Amino acid sequence: MAERRFWLVKSEPDAFSWQQQVANGTEPWTGVRNAQAASFLRAMRRGDRAFFYHSNVGKEIVGVVEVAREAYPDPTEAVPEGRAPRWVCTDMRAVGPMPRPVPLSAIKAEPALAEIGLIRQSRLSVMPISPEHWALLCRMGGWEG
């Protein structure tokens, strides 16, 4: 079995919140329209884990999700006739809430996290997280899962 990889996915809570993710259990992660973020969705494998980050409002890691289905054509894309779909989505399953949400201010204040995508490419909605950064962010949020 391949080694589990780690990610961070962002959603504006007024569009799709952690509470909605939990209520739905497993949900397609649709609407990604950035080529780099879409390439990260394509790289995700079943069983990979991701932090669920509330962007815009809240700006904090609030939960953990797991990839339940690998990349497939995003059903929210309007595909012109005769053209192949461009965008993909994955299905994410809620694993659990972060015991202590990790705010962006705390992430920015931690020198060991200065190089993560959340800081370096703040507008990117899907990004990889190294195992070392994953472990540190888990400790910051009290996550032991």
PDB file of C-alpha atoms in Angstrom, residues 43-90:
ATOM      1  CA  ALA A  43      -2.675  13.395  -7.094  1.00  0.00           C
ATOM      2  CA  MET A  44      -4.836  12.475  -4.092  1.00  0.00           C
ATOM      3  CA  ARG A  45      -5.249   8.792  -3.303  1.00  0.00           C
ATOM      4  CA  ARG A  46      -7.951   7.016  -1.342  1.00  0.00           C
ATOM      5  CA  GLY A  47      -7.042   7.138   2.336  1.00  0.00           C
ATOM      6  CA  ASP A  48      -5.028  10.362   2.111  1.00  0.00           C
ATOM      7  CA  ARG A  49      -5.966  12.857   4.809  1.00  0.00           C
ATOM      8  CA  ALA A  50      -6.594  16.594   4.544  1.00  0.00           C
ATOM      9  CA  PHE A  51      -7.143  19.441   6.929  1.00  0.00           C
ATOM     10  CA  PHE A  52     -10.488  21.160   6.373  1.00  0.00           C
ATOM     11  CA  TYR A  53      -9.765  24.893   6.491  1.00  0.00           C
ATOM     12  CA  HIS A  54     -12.397  27.609   6.752  1.00  0.00           C
ATOM     13  CA  SER A  55     -11.219  30.413   4.484  1.00  0.00           C
ATOM     14  CA  ASN A  56     -12.447  33.975   4.251  1.00  0.00           C
ATOM     15  CA  VAL A  57     -14.545  33.729   7.439  1.00  0.00           C
ATOM     16  CA  GLY A  58     -12.826  32.127  10.414  1.00  0.00           C
ATOM     17  CA  LYS A  59      -9.490  31.419   8.699  1.00  0.00           C
ATOM     18  CA  GLU A  60      -8.697  28.292  10.692  1.00  0.00           C
ATOM     19  CA  ILE A  61      -8.241  24.541  10.430  1.00  0.00           C
ATOM     20  CA  VAL A  62     -11.456  23.109  11.837  1.00  0.00           C
ATOM     21  CA  GLY A  63     -11.419  19.413  10.956  1.00  0.00           C
ATOM     22  CA  VAL A  64      -9.884  16.443   9.179  1.00  0.00           C
ATOM     23  CA  VAL A  65     -11.276  14.702   6.099  1.00  0.00           C
ATOM     24  CA  GLU A  66     -10.149  11.616   4.206  1.00  0.00           C
ATOM     25  CA  VAL A  67     -10.167  10.976   0.470  1.00  0.00           C
ATOM     26  CA  ALA A  68     -12.963   8.450  -0.092  1.00  0.00           C
ATOM     27  CA  ARG A  69     -12.902   8.504  -3.918  1.00  0.00           C
ATOM     28  CA  GLU A  70     -10.081   9.547  -6.201  1.00  0.00           C
ATOM     29  CA  ALA A  71     -10.376  12.230  -8.882  1.00  0.00           C
ATOM     30  CA  TYR A  72     -13.225  12.064 -11.383  1.00  0.00           C
ATOM     31  CA  PRO A  73     -14.857  14.692 -13.653  1.00  0.00           C
ATOM     32  CA  ASP A  74     -16.408  17.515 -11.627  1.00  0.00           C
ATOM     33  CA  PRO A  75     -20.176  17.358 -12.255  1.00  0.00           C
ATOM     34  CA  THR A  76     -20.481  21.112 -11.631  1.00  0.00           C
ATOM     35  CA  GLU A  77     -18.421  21.937 -14.747  1.00  0.00           C
ATOM     36  CA  ALA A  78     -20.365  23.037 -17.810  1.00  0.00           C
ATOM     37  CA  VAL A  79     -18.594  21.073 -20.543  1.00  0.00           C
ATOM     38  CA  PRO A  80     -19.150  22.295 -24.111  1.00  0.00           C
ATOM     39  CA  GLU A  81     -20.208  19.631 -26.576  1.00  0.00           C
ATOM     40  CA  GLY A  82     -17.278  17.850 -28.140  1.00  0.00           C
ATOM     41  CA  ARG A  83     -14.859  18.797 -25.383  1.00  0.00           C
ATOM     42  CA  ALA A  84     -13.540  16.582 -22.606  1.00  0.00           C
ATOM     43  CA  PRO A  85     -14.060  17.702 -19.006  1.00  0.00           C
ATOM     44  CA  ARG A  86     -11.189  19.825 -17.692  1.00  0.00           C
ATOM     45  CA  TRP A  87     -11.910  19.939 -13.978  1.00  0.00           C
ATOM     46  CA  VAL A  88     -12.017  17.159 -11.414  1.00  0.00           C
ATOM     47  CA  CYS A  89     -13.265  16.581  -7.909  1.00  0.00           C
ATOM     48  CA  THR A  90     -12.655  13.996  -5.209  1.00  0.00           C
TER      49      THR A  90
END
